[in-house]
XYZ file of C-alpha atoms in Angstrom:
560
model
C -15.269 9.697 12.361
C -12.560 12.389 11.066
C -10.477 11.205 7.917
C -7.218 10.968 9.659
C -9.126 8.434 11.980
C -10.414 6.797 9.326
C -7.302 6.435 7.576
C -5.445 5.096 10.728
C -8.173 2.815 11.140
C -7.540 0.963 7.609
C -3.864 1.475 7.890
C -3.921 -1.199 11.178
C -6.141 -3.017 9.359
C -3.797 -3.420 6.227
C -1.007 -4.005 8.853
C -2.857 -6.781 10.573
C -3.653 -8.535 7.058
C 0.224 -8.231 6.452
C 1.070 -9.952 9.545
C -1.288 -12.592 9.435
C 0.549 -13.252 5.875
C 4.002 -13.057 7.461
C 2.656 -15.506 10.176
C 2.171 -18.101 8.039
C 5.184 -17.965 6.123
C 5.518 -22.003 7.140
C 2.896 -22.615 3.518
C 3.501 -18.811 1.854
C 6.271 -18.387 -0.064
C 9.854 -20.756 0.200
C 7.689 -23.118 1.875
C 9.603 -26.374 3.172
C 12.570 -27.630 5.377
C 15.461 -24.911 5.123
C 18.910 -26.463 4.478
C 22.250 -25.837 5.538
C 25.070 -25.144 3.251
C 28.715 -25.057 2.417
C 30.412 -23.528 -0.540
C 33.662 -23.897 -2.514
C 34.733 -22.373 -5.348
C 34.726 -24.309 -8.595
C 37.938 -25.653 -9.882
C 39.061 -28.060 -12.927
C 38.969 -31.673 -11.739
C 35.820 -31.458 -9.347
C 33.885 -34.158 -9.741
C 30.145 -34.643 -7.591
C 31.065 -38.144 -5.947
C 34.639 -36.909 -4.976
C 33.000 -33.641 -3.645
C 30.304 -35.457 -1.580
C 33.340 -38.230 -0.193
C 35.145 -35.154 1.107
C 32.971 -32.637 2.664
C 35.857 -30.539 4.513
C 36.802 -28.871 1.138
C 33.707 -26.806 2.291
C 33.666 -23.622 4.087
C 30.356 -23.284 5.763
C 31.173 -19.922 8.176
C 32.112 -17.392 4.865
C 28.906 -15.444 3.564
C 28.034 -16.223 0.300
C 28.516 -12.649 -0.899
C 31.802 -12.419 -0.055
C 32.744 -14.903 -2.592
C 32.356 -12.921 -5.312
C 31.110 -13.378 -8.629
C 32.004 -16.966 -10.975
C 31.043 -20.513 -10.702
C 30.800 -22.524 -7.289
C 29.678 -26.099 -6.036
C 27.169 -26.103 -2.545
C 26.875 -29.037 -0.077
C 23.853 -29.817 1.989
C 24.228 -30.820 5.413
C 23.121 -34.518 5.522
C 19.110 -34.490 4.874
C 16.621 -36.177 7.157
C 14.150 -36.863 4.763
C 11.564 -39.611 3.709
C 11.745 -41.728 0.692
C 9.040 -39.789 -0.674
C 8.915 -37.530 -4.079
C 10.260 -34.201 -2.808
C 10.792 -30.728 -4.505
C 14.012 -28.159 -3.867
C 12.989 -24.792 -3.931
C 16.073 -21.596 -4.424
C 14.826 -18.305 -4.488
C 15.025 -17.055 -8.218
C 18.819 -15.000 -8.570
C 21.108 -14.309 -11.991
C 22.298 -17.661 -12.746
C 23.374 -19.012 -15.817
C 23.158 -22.935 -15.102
C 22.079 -24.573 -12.160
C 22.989 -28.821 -11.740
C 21.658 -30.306 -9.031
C 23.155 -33.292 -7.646
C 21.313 -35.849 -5.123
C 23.178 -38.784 -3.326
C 21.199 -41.398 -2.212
C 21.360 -44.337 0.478
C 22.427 -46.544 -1.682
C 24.775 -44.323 -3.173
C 23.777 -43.808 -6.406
C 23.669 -39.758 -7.556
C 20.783 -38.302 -9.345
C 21.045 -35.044 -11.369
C 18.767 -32.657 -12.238
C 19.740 -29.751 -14.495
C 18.210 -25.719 -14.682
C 19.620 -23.632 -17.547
C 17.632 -19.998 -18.017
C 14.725 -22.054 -19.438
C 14.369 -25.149 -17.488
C 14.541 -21.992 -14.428
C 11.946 -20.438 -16.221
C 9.233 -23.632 -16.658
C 9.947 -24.051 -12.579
C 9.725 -21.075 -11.527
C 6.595 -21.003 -8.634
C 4.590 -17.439 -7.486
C 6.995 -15.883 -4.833
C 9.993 -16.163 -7.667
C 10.397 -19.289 -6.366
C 12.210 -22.014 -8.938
C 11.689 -26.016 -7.701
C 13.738 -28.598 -8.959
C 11.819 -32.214 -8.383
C 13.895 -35.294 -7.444
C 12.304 -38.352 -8.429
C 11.591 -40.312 -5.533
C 13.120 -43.942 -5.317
C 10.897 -46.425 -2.741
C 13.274 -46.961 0.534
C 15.895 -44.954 -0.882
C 15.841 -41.634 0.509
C 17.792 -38.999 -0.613
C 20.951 -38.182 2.267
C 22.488 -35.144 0.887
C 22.369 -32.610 -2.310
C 25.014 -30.482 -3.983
C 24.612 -27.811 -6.891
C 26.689 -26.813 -9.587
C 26.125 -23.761 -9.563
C 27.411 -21.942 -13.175
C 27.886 -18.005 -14.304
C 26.616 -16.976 -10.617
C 26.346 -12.892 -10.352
C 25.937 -13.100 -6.375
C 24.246 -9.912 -6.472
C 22.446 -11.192 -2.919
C 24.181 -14.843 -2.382
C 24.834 -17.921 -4.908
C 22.121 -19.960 -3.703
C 19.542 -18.861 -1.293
C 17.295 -20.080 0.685
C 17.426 -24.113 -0.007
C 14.733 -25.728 1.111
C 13.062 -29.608 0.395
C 9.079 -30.028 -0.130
C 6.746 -32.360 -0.704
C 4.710 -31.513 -3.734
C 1.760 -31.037 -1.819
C 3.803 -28.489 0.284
C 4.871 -26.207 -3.104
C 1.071 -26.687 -4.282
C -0.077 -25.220 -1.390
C 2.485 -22.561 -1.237
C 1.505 -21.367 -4.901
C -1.904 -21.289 -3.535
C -1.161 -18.907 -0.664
C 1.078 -16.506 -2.764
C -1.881 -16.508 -5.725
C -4.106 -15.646 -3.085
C -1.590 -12.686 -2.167
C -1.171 -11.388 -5.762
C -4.550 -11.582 -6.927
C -5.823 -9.644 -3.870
C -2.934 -6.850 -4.459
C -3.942 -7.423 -8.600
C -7.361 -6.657 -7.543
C -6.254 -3.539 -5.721
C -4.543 -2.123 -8.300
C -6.656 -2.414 -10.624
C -9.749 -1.081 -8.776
C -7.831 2.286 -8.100
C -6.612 2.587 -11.147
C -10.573 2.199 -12.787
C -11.715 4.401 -10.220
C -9.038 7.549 -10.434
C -8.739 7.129 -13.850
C -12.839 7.832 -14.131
C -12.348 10.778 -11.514
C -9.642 12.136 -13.627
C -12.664 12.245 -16.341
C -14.420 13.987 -14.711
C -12.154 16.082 -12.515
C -9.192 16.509 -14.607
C -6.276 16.618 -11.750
C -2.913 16.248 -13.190
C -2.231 14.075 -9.735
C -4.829 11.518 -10.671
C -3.029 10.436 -13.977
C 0.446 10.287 -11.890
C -1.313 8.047 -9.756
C -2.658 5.838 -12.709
C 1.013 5.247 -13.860
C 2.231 4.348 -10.543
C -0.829 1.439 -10.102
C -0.119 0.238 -13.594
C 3.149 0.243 -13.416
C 3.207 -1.390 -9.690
C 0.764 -4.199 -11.221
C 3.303 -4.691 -14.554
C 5.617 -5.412 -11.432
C 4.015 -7.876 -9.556
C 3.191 -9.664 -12.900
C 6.539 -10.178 -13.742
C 8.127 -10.572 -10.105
C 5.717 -12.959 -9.065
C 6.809 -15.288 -11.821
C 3.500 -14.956 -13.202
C 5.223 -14.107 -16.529
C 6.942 -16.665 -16.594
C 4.003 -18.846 -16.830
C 2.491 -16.925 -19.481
C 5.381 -16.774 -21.242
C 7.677 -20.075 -20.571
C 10.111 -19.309 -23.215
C 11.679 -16.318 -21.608
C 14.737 -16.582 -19.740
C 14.850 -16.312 -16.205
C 17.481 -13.523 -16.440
C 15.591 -11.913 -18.798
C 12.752 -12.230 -16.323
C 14.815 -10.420 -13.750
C 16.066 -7.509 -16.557
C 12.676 -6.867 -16.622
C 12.312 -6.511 -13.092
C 14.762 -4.198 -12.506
C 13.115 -1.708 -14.936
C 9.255 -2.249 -14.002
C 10.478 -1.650 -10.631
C 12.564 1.198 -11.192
C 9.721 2.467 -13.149
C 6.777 2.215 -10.080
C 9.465 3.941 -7.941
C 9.378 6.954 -10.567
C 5.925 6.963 -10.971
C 5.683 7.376 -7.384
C 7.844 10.564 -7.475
C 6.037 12.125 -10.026
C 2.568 11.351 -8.251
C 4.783 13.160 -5.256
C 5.543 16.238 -7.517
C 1.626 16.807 -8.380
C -0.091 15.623 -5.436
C 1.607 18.496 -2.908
C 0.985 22.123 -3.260
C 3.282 23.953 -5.749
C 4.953 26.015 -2.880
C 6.136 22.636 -1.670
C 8.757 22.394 -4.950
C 11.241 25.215 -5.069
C 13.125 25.146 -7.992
C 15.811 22.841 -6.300
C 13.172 20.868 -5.227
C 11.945 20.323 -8.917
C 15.805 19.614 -10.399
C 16.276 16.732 -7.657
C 12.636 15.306 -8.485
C 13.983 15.402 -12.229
C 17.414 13.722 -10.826
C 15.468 11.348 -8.882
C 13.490 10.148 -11.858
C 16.602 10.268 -13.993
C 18.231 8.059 -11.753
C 16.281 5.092 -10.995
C 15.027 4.666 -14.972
C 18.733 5.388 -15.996
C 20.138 2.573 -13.833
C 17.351 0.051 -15.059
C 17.913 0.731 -17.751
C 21.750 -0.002 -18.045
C 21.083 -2.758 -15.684
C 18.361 -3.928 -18.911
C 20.672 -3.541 -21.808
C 24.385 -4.196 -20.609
C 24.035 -7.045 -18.071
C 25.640 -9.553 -17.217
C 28.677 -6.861 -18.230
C 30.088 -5.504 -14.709
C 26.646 -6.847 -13.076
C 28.219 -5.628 -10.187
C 28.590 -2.561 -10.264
C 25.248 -1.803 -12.658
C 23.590 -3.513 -9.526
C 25.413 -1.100 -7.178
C 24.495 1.870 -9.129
C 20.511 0.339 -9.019
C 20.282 0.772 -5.359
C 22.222 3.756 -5.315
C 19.464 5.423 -7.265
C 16.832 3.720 -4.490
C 19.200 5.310 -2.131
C 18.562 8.528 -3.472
C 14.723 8.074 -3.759
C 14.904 7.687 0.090
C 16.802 10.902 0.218
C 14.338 12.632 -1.846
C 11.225 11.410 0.099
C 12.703 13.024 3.044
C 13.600 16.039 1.422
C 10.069 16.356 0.173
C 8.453 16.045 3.641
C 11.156 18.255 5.330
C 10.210 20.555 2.587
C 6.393 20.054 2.762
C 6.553 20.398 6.653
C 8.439 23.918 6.246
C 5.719 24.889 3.704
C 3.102 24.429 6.162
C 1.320 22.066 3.527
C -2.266 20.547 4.547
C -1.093 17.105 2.111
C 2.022 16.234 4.769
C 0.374 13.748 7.305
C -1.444 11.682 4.360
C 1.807 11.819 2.448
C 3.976 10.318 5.623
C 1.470 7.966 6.203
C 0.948 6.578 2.810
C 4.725 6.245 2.018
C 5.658 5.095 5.828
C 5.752 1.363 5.083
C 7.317 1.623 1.522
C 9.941 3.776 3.216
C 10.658 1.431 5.447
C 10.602 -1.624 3.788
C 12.327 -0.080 0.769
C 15.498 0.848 3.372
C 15.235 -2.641 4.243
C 15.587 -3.689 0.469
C 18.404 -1.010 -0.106
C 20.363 -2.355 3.198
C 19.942 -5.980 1.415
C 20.918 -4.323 -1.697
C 24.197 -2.858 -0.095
C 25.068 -5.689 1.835
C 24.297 -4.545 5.098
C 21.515 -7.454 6.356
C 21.331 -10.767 4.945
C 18.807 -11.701 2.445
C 15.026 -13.028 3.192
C 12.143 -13.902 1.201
C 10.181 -11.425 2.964
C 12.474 -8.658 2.301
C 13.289 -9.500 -0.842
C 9.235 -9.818 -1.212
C 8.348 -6.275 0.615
C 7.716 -4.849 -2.517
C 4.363 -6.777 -2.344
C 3.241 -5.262 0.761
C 5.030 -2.063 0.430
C 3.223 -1.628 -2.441
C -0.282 -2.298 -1.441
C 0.130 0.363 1.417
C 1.325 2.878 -0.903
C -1.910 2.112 -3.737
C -4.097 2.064 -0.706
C -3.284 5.214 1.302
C -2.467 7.013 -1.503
C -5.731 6.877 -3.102
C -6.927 8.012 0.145
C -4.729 10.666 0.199
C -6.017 11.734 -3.110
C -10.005 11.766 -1.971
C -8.290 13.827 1.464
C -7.460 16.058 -1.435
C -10.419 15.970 -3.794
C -12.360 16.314 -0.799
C -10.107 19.990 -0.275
C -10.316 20.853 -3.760
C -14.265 20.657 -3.936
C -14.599 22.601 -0.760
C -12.392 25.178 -2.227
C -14.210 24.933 -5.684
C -17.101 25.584 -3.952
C -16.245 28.770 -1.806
C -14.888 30.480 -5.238
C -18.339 29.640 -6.428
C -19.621 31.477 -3.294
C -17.551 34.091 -3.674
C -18.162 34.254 -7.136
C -21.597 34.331 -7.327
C -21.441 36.886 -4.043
C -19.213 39.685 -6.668
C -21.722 39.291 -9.536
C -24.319 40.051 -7.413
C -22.653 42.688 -5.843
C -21.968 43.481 -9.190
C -25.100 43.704 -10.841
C -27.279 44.472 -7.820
C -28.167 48.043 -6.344
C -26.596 48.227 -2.915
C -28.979 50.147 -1.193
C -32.188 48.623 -2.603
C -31.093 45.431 -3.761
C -32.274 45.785 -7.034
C -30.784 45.055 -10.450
C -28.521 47.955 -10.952
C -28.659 49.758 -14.761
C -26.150 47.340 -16.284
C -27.370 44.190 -14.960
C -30.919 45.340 -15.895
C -29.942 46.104 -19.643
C -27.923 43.154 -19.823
C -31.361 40.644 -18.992
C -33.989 43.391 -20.720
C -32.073 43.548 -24.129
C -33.015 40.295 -26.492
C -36.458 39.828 -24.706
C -38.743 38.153 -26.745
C -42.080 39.116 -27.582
C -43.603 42.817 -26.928
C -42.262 44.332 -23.630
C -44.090 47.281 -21.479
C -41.409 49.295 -20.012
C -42.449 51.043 -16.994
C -39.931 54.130 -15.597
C -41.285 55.232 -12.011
C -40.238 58.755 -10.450
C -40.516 59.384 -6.944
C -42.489 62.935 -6.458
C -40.535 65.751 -5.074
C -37.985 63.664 -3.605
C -35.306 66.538 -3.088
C -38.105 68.709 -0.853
C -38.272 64.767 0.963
C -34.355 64.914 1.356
C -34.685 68.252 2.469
C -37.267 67.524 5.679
C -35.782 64.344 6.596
C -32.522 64.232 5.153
C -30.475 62.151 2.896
C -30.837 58.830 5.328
C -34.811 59.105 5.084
C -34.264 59.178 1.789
C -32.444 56.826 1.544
C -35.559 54.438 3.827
C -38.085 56.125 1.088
C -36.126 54.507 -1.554
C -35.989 50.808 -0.178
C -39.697 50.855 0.968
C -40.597 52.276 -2.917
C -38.406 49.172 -3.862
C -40.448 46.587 -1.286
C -43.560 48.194 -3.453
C -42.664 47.340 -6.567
C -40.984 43.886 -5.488
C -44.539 43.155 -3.938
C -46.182 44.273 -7.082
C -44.265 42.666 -9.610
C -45.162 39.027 -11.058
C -42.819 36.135 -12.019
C -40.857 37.154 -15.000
C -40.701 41.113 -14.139
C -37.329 42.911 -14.019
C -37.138 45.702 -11.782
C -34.213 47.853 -11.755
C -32.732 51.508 -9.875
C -31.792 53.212 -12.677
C -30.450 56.215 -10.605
C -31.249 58.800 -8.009
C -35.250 57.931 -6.997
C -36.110 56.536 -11.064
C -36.983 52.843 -11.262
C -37.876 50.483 -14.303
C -39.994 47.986 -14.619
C -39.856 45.579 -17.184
C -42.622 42.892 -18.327
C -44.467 41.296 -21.128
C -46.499 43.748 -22.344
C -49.924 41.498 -21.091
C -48.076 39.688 -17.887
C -46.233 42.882 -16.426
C -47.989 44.697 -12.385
C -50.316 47.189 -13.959
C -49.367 50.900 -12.905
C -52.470 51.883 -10.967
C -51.825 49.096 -8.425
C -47.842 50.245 -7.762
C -49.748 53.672 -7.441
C -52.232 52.685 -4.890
C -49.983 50.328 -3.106
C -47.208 52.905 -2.741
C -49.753 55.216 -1.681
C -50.776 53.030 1.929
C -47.267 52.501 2.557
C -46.006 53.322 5.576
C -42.860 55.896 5.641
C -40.486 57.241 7.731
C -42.157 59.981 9.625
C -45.748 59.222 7.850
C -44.762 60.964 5.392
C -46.696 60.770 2.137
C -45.289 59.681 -0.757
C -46.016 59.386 -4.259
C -45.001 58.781 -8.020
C -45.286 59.472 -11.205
C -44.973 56.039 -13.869
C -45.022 56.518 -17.862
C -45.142 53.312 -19.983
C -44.497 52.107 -23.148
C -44.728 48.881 -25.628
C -42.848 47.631 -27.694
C -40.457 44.977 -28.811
C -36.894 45.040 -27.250
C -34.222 42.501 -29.224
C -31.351 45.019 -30.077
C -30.080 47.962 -28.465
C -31.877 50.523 -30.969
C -35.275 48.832 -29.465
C -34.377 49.616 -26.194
C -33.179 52.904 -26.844
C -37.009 53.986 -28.367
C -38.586 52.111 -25.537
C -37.082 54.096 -23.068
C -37.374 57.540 -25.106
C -41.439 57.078 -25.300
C -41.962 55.673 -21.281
C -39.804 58.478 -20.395
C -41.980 61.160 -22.767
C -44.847 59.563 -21.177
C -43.580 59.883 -17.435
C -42.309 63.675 -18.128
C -46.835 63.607 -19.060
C -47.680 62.661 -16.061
C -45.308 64.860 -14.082
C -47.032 68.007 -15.763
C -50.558 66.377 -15.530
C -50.071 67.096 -11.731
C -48.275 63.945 -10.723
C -48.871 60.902 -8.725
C -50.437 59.269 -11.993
C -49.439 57.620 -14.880
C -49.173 57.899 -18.150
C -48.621 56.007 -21.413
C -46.237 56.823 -24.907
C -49.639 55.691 -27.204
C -52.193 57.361 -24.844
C -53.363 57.948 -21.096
C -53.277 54.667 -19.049
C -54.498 56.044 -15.613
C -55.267 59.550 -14.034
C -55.780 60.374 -10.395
């Protein structure tokens, strides 16, 4: 199976897994009878039983957002519920205090009250904060109405009402634990895994890709509510500060993993400024967002998604640019950041207003996520996988120029340089063998400089046949060779003779040489330099002795 099958394949998979989640959003997430409401600005004199006696001082058609910012009081439709103990869930928003007030049968009112703590100790997985109503036998609760204090309606003043039982919000947590432990698990296996390739392989990309899992996990820690249970005492706004800047901060992770994962070509200088821009944008917003809310919460909100606007903007300018580039990196890329693309317009539509608020939407970030840590670390094998098969052709290549290098290229010997290069530092004694082809000119003369050119490879198939393991033969120009060996493991010179002597050559000619050896140590330069004077003394012997012998520096070897 190709990669891009492969990839395909586990990107349906991961698709399917999402929709079974979304399927059973009846137990995952706001889990419980939704209820209708009806809202009415706040105003001196309000009181909970005159507000629940007259109901038409509700509008129920106005959207919540276009209210506005301040303090409000919500009616329920009338409830159809048992006389059981029931929990109200409200998606988690910027609130400052929350009262919730519960008329009963018999008429009597119940409140429950959520300030930034008591928001904080309720607060379920899925941001989800429950406020139980204690349950009074054959009095069931008929309708419920919230005080609803310091609201920023950012997204709407109270969303997403609903009534539970408690065995309903148990199992809810349950699904949504199962959900961010299996994303938790995720990151954290990518991040051991490209962190230890980085360790090995040392990719800028593979650090960028680090930050982004750690950061995306720091982010579903803290917008799961999971930090609110390890930390109870922290505010629920505070909760949500934090948000905005571990989210803002996965989002520029993701850029910079963007910058180092494509080629370089891909990031003109343009290119590079609005990745800088990009990056300066989203942590710049959090971070005003972080230090200056509830101040003109507004408009720091606005400016949040404006900077996730221009993240979109930026992903398609990357592609655009990546397609014109002709990059290999472009399909993994698109289909890696496809879902987080989309779901992230659907988040920045939310964010400007333009849809309605869900829990899934507001919750994409879970599944946009896990697409992104998923396909992107198989983007990054796609490109480890490139890298080692490019790695490995300049090793090819390499290897192919040294030896092209350091080799003769017509016998395929070690060429002068290559053979100094091994002989000098030898330890031990050394025999140095220099063999001369006999009249060679008269054999360039009667066959010409292409039989020459055959006599010299078939005098080099001698000596390779000769030679034992450890022996360094060498051309060291026109028709004179060296062989070098330890002085009592090296071919002995009477057997080159006789072998050269039965082989066959172009036009049967016979051929022969001359050889003059020496012994001697050879661990510096000046070694090497005497070595060579005495086997070449000794081969100028044998060349007036009559040639087709050899000779040695310290005394005669071999005569014919």
């Amino acid at each position: 199976m190709s990669a891009a099958r492969l990839i395909c394949a586990l990107a349906l998979l991961f698709a399917s897994l999402l929709l079974g989640a979304g399927s059973a959003h009846a137990q995952t997430g706001n889990a419980g009878i939704p209820i209708d409401t009806c809202v009415t600005r706040a105003a001196p004199g309000m009181s909970p039983r005159a507000l629940f006696a007259s109901p038409d001082q509700f509008d129920c058609t106005r959207r919540q957002t276009d209210w506005g910012a301040g303090t409000f009081w919500i009616l329920s439709q009338p409830l159809a519920v048992s006389d059981q103990a029931l929990d109200v869930r409200l998606a988690s928003l910027w609130q400052d205090r929350v009262t919730l007030y519960a008329l009963y049968t018999d008429g009597a009112i119940v409140r429950v009250v959520t300030d930034g703590h008591d928001a904080t100790h309720g607060l379920q997985l899925g941001a989800i904060i429950t406020q139980r109503l204690p349950m009074r036998v054959g009095v069931p609760v008929i309708r419920l109405l919230w005080h609803v204090e310091g609201a920023a309606n950012l997204r709407g003043i109270l969303l997403d009402p609903r009534v539970a039982t408690a065995t309903e919000s148990a199992e809810s947590n349950v699904h949504m634990a199962a959900l961010y432990a299996g994303f938790a698990g995720l990151c954290i296996a990518l991040f051991v895994y490209n962190l230890a390739l980085w360790g090995a392989l040392r990719h800028r990309f593979q650090l960028a890709y680090c930050a982004m899992m750690a950061a995306l996990l720091a982010y579903s820690y803290s917008s799961s509510g999971a930090l609110a249970w390890t930390f109870p005492d922290i505010l629920n706004n505070d909760r949500l500060r934090i948000n905005y800047l571990l989210l803002a901060l996965s989002a520029a992770c993701s850029v910079a993993f963007a910058r180092s994962f494509f080629e370089p070509r891909v990031f003109s200088p343009a290119m590079v400024r609005a990745c800088k821009a990009t990056i300066a944008a989203l942590m710049g917003s959090a971070l005003l967002f972080l230090v200056l809310a509830p101040w003109r919460i507004t408009l720091l909100d606005q400016l949040y998604v404006l900077a996730f606007v221009g993240l979109l903007l930026f992903a398609g300018a990357v592609m655009w640019r990546a397609w014109r580039t002709g990059s290999r990196y472009l399909w993994l890329f698109a289909l890696a950041w496809a879902v987080p693309i989309a779901l992230a317009g659907a988040r920045v539509a939310n964010g400007l207003d333009l849809i309605e608020w869900s829990f899934w939407i507001d919750n994409s970030t879970l599944a946009a996520m896990a697409a992104e840590a998923l396909l992107s670390s198989l983007a990054i094998a796609y490109r480890i996988r490139l890298l080692s098969r490019e790695r490995d052709a300049a090793i090819r290549q390499e290897v192919a120029t040294r030896t092209l290098a350091d080799t003769d290229p017509l016998t395929g010997l070690l060429n002068r340089r290559a053979f100094l290069r091994e002989a000098i530092g030898r330890v031990g004694n050394q025999r140095l063998l220099l063999a001369d082809l006999d009249y060679f000119k008269r054999v360039n003369d009667t066959i010409g400089h292409d039989g020459g050119d055959e006599v010299l490879c078939r005098f080099a198939r001698v000596l390779r046949l000769t030679a034992l393991e450890g022996t360094l033969i060498a051309r060291m120009g026109g028709e004179e060779f060296a062989i070098l060996s330890d002085a009592d493991a090296g071919p002995a010179p009477e057997h080159i003779l006789a072998r050269l002597r039965i082989e066959r050559m172009p036009f049967d000619l016979t051929i022969t040489a001359s050889i003059g050896a020496s012994d001697g140590p050879l661990l510096t330069e000046p070694d090497w330099q005497q070595l060579y004077r005495a086997a070449d003394r000794a081969l100028l012997d044998a060349k007036s002795d009559g040639r087709d012998r050899a000779r040695a520096a310290y005394s005669i070897v071999f005569a014919a």
